[in-house]
CSV table of N, CA and C in Angstrom, one decimal:
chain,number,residue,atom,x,y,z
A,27,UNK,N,221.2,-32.7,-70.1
A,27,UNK,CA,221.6,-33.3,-68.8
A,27,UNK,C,220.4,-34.1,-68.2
A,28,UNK,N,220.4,-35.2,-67.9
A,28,UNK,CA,219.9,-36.1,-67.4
A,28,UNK,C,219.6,-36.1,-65.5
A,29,UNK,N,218.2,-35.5,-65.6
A,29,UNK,CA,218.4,-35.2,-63.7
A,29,UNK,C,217.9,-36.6,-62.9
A,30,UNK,N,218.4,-37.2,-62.0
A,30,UNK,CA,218.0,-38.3,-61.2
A,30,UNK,C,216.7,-38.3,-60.6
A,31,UNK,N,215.7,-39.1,-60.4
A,31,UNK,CA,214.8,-38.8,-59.9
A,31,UNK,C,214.9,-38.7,-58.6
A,32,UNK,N,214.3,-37.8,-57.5
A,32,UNK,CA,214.4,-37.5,-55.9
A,32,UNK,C,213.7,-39.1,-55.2
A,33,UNK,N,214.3,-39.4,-54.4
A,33,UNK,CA,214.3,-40.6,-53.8
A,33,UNK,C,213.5,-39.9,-52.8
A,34,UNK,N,212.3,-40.7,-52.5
A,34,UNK,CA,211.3,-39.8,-51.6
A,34,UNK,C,212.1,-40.4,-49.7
A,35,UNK,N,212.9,-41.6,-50.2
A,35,UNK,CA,213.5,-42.0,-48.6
A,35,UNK,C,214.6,-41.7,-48.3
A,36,UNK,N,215.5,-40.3,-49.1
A,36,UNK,CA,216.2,-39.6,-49.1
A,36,UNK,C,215.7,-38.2,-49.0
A,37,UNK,N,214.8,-38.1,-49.2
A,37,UNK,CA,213.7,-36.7,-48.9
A,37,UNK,C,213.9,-37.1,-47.3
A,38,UNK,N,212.7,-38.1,-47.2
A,38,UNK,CA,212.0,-38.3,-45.7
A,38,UNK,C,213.4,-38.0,-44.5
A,39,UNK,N,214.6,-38.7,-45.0
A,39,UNK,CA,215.9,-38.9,-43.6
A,39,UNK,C,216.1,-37.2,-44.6
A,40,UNK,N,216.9,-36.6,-44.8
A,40,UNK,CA,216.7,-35.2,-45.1
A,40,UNK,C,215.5,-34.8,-44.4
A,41,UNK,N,214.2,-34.3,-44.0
A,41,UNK,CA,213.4,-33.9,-43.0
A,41,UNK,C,213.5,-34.6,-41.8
A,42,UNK,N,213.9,-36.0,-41.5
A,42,UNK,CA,214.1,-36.1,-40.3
A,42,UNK,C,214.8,-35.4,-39.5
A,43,UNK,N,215.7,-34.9,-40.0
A,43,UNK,CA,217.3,-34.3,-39.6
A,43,UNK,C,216.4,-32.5,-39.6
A,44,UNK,N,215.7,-31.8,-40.1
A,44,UNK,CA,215.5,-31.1,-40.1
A,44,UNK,C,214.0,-30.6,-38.8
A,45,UNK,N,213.6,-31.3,-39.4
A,45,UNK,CA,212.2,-31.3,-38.2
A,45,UNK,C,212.3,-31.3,-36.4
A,46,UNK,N,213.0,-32.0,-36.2
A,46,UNK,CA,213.5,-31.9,-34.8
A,46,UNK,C,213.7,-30.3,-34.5
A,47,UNK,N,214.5,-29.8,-35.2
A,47,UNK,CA,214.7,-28.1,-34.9
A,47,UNK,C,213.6,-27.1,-35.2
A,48,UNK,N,212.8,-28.0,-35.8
A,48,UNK,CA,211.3,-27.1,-36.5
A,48,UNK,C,211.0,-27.2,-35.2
A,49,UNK,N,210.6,-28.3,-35.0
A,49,UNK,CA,209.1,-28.6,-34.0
A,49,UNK,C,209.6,-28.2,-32.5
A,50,UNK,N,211.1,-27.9,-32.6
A,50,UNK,CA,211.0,-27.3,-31.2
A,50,UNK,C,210.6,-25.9,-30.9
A,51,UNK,N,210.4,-25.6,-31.8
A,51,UNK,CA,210.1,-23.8,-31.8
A,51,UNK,C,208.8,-23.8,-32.2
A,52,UNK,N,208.0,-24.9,-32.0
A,52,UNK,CA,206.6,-24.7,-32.4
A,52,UNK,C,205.7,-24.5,-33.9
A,53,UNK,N,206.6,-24.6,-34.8
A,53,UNK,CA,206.5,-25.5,-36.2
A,53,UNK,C,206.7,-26.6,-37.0
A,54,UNK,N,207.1,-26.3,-38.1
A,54,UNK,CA,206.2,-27.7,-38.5
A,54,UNK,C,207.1,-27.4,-40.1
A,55,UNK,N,207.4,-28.3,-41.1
A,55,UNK,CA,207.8,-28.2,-42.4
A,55,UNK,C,207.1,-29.1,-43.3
A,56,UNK,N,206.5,-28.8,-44.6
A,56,UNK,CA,205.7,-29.5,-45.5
A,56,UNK,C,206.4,-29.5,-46.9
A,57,UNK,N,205.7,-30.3,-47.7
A,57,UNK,CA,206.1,-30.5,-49.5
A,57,UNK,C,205.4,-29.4,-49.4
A,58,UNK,N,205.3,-28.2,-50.3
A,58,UNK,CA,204.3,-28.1,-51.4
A,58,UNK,C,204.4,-28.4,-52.9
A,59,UNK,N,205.8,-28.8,-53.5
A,59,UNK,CA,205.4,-29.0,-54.3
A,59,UNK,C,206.7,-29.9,-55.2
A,60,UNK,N,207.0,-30.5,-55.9
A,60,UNK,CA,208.6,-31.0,-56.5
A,60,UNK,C,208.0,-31.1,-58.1
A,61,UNK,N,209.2,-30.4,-58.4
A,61,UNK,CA,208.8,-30.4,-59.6
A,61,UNK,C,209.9,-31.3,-60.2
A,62,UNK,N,209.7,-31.8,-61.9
A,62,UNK,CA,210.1,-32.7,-62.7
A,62,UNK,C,212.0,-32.2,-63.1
A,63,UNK,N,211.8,-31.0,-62.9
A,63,UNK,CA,213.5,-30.2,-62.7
A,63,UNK,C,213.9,-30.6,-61.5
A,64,UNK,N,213.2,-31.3,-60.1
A,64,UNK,CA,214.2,-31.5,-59.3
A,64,UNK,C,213.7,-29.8,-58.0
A,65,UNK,N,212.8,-29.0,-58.2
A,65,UNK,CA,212.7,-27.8,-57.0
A,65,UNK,C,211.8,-28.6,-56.6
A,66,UNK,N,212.4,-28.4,-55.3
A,66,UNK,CA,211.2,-28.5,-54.3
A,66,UNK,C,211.1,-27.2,-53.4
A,67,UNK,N,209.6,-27.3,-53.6
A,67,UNK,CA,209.0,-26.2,-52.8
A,67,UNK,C,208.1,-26.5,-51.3
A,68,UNK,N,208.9,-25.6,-50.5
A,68,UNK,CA,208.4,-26.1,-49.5
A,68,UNK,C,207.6,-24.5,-48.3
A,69,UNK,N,206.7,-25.4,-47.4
A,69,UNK,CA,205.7,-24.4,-46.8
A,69,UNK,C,205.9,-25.3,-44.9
A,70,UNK,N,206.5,-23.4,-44.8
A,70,UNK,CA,206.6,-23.6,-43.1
A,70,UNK,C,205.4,-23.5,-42.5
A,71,UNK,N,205.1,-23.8,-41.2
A,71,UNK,CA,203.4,-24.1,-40.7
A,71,UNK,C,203.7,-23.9,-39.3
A,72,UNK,N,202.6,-23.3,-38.5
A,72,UNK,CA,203.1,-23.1,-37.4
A,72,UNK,C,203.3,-22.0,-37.3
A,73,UNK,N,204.4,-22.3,-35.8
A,73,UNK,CA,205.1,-21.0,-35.5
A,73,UNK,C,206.3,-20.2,-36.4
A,74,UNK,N,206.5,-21.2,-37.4
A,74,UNK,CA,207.3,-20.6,-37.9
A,74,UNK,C,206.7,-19.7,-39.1
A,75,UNK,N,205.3,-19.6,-39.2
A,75,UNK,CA,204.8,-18.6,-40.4
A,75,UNK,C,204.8,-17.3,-40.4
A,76,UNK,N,205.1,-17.2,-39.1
A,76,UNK,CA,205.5,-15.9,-38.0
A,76,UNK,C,206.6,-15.8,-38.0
A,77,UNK,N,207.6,-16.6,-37.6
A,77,UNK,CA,209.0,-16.4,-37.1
A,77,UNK,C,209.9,-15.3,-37.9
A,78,UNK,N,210.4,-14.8,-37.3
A,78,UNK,CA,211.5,-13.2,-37.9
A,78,UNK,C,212.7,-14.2,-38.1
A,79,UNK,N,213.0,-15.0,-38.1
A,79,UNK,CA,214.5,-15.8,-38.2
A,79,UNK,C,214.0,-17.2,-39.8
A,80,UNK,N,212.9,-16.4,-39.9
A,80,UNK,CA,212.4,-17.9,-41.2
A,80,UNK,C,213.4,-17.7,-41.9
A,81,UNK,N,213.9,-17.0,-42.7
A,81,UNK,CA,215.4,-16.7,-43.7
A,81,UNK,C,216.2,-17.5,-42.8
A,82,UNK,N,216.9,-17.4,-42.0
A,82,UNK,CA,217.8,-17.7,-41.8
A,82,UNK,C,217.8,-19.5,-41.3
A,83,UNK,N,216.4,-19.7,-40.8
A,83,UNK,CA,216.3,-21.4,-40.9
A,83,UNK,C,216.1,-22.1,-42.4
A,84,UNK,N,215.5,-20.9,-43.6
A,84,UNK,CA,215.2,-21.8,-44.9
A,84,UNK,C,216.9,-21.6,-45.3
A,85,UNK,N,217.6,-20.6,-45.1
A,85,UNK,CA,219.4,-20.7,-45.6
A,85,UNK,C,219.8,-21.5,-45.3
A,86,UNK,N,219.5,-22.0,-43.7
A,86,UNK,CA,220.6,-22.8,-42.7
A,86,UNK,C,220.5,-24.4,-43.0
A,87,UNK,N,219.8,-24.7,-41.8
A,87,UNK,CA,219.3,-26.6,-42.2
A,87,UNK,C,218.4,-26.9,-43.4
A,88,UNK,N,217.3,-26.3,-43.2
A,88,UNK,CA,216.5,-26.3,-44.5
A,88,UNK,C,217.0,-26.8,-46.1
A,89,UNK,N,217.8,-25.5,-46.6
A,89,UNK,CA,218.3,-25.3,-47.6
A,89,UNK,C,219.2,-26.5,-47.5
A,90,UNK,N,219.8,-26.4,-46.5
A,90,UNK,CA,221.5,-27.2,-46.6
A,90,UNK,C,221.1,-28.5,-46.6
A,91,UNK,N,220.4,-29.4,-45.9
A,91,UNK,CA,220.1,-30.7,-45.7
A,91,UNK,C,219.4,-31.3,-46.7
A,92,UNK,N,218.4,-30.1,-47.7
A,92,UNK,CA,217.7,-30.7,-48.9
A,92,UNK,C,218.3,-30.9,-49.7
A,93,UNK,N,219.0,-29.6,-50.1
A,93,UNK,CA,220.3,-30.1,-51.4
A,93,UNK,C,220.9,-30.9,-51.2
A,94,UNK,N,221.1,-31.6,-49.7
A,94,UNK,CA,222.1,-32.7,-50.4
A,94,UNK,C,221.3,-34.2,-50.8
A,95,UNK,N,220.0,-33.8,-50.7
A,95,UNK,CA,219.6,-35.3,-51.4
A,95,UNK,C,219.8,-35.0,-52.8
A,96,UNK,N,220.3,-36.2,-53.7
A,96,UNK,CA,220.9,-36.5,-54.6
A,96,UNK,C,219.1,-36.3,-55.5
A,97,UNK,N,219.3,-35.6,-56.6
A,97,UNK,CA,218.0,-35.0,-57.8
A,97,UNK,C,217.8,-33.6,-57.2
A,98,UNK,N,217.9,-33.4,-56.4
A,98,UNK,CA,217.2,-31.5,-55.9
A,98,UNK,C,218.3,-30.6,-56.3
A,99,UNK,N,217.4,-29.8,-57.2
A,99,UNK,CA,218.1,-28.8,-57.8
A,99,UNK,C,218.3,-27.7,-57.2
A,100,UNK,N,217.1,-27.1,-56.7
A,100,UNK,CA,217.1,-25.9,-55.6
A,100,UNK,C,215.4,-26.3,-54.5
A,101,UNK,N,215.8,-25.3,-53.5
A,101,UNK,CA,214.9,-25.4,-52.7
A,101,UNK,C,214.4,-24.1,-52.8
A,102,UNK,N,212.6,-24.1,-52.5
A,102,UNK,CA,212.1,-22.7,-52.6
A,102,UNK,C,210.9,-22.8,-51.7
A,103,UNK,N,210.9,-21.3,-51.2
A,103,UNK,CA,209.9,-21.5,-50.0
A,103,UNK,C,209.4,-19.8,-50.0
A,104,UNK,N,207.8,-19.8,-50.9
A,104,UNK,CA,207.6,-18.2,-51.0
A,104,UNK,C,207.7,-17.8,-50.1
A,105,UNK,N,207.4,-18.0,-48.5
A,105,UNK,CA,207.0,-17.4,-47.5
A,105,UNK,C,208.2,-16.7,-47.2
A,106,UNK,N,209.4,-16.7,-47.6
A,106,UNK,CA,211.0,-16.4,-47.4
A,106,UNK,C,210.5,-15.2,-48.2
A,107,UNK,N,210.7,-13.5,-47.7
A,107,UNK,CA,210.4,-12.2,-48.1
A,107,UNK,C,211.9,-11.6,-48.5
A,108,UNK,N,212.6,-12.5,-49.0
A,108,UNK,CA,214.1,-11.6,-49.1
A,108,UNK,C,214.9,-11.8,-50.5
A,109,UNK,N,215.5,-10.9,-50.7
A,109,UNK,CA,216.1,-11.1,-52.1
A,109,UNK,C,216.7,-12.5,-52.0
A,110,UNK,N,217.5,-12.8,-53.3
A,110,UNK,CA,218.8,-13.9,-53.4
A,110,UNK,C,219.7,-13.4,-52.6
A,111,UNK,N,219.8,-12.6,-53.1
A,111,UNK,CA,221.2,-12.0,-52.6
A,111,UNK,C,221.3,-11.5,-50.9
A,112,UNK,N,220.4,-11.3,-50.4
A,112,UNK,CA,220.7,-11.1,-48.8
A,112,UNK,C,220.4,-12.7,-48.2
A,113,UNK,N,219.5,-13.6,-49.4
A,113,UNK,CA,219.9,-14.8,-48.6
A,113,UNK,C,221.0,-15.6,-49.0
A,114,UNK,N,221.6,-14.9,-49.9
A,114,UNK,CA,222.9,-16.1,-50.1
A,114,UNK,C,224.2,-15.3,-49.1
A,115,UNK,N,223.7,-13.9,-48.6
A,115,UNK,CA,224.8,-13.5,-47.6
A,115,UNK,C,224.6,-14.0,-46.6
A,116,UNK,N,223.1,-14.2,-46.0
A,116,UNK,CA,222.8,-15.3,-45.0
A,116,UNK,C,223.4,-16.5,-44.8
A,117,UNK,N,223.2,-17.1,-45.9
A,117,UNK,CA,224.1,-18.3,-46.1
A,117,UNK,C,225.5,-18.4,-45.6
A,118,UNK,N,226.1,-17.4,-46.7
A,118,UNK,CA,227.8,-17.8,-46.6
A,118,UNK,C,228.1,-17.4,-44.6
A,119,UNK,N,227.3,-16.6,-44.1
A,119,UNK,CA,227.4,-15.8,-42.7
A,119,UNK,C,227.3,-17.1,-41.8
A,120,UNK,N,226.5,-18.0,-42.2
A,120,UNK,CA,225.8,-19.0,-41.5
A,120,UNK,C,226.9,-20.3,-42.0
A,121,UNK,N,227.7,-20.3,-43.1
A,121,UNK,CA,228.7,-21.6,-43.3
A,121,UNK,C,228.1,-22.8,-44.6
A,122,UNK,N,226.2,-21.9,-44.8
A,122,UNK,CA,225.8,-23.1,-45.6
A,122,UNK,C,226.4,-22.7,-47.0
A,123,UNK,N,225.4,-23.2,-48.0
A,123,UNK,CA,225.6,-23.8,-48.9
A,123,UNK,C,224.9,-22.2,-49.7
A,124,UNK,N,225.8,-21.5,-50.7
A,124,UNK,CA,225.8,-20.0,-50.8
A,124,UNK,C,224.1,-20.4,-52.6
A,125,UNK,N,223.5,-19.3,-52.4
A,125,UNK,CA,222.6,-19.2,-53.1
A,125,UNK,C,223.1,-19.2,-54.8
A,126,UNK,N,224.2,-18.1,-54.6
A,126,UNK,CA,224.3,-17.7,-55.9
A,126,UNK,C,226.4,-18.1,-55.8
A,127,UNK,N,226.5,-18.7,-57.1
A,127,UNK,CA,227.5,-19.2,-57.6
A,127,UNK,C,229.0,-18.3,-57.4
């Protein structure tokens, strides 16, 4: 299977859409890393390195707005302390886009 390469100006409008909800709560969202499969790994900054709701923002807009740029395979973010599975129940609870198939 042949993966598309990530359009970095389909990245950028995917974080614009995202960041507005970061930066009101006093964080911040970064690359750390994209790999040649299409993951991108990403690192919350700020207030959100603290936040008790980080799961539920990397399930919610995060997750949901990344995947739909066209080449992203999955999104990953170590700082997220939770199984798949209680974040893909996060997910379906929340309307996004479900972790596991």
């Amino acid at each position: 299977m042949v993966r598309r390469a990530i359009s970095p100006e389909a990245l950028e409008a995917a974080f614009a859409r995202i960041r507005p909800l970061i930066l009101g709560h006093g964080g911040d969202i970064e690359i750390a890393d994209i790999s040649p499969e299409g993951v991108v790994s990403i690192k919350l900054v700020g207030a959100c390195k603290a936040c008790p709701n980080m799961a539920m923002t990397y399930v919610g807009p995060i997750r949901t707005y990344l995947m739909e740029v066209e080449g992203v395979a999955e999104v990953r973010c170590e700082q997220v302390n939770a199984s798949i599975k209680t974040l893909d129940r996060l997910a379906r609870l929340l309307g996004s886009r479900p972790l596991i198939a």
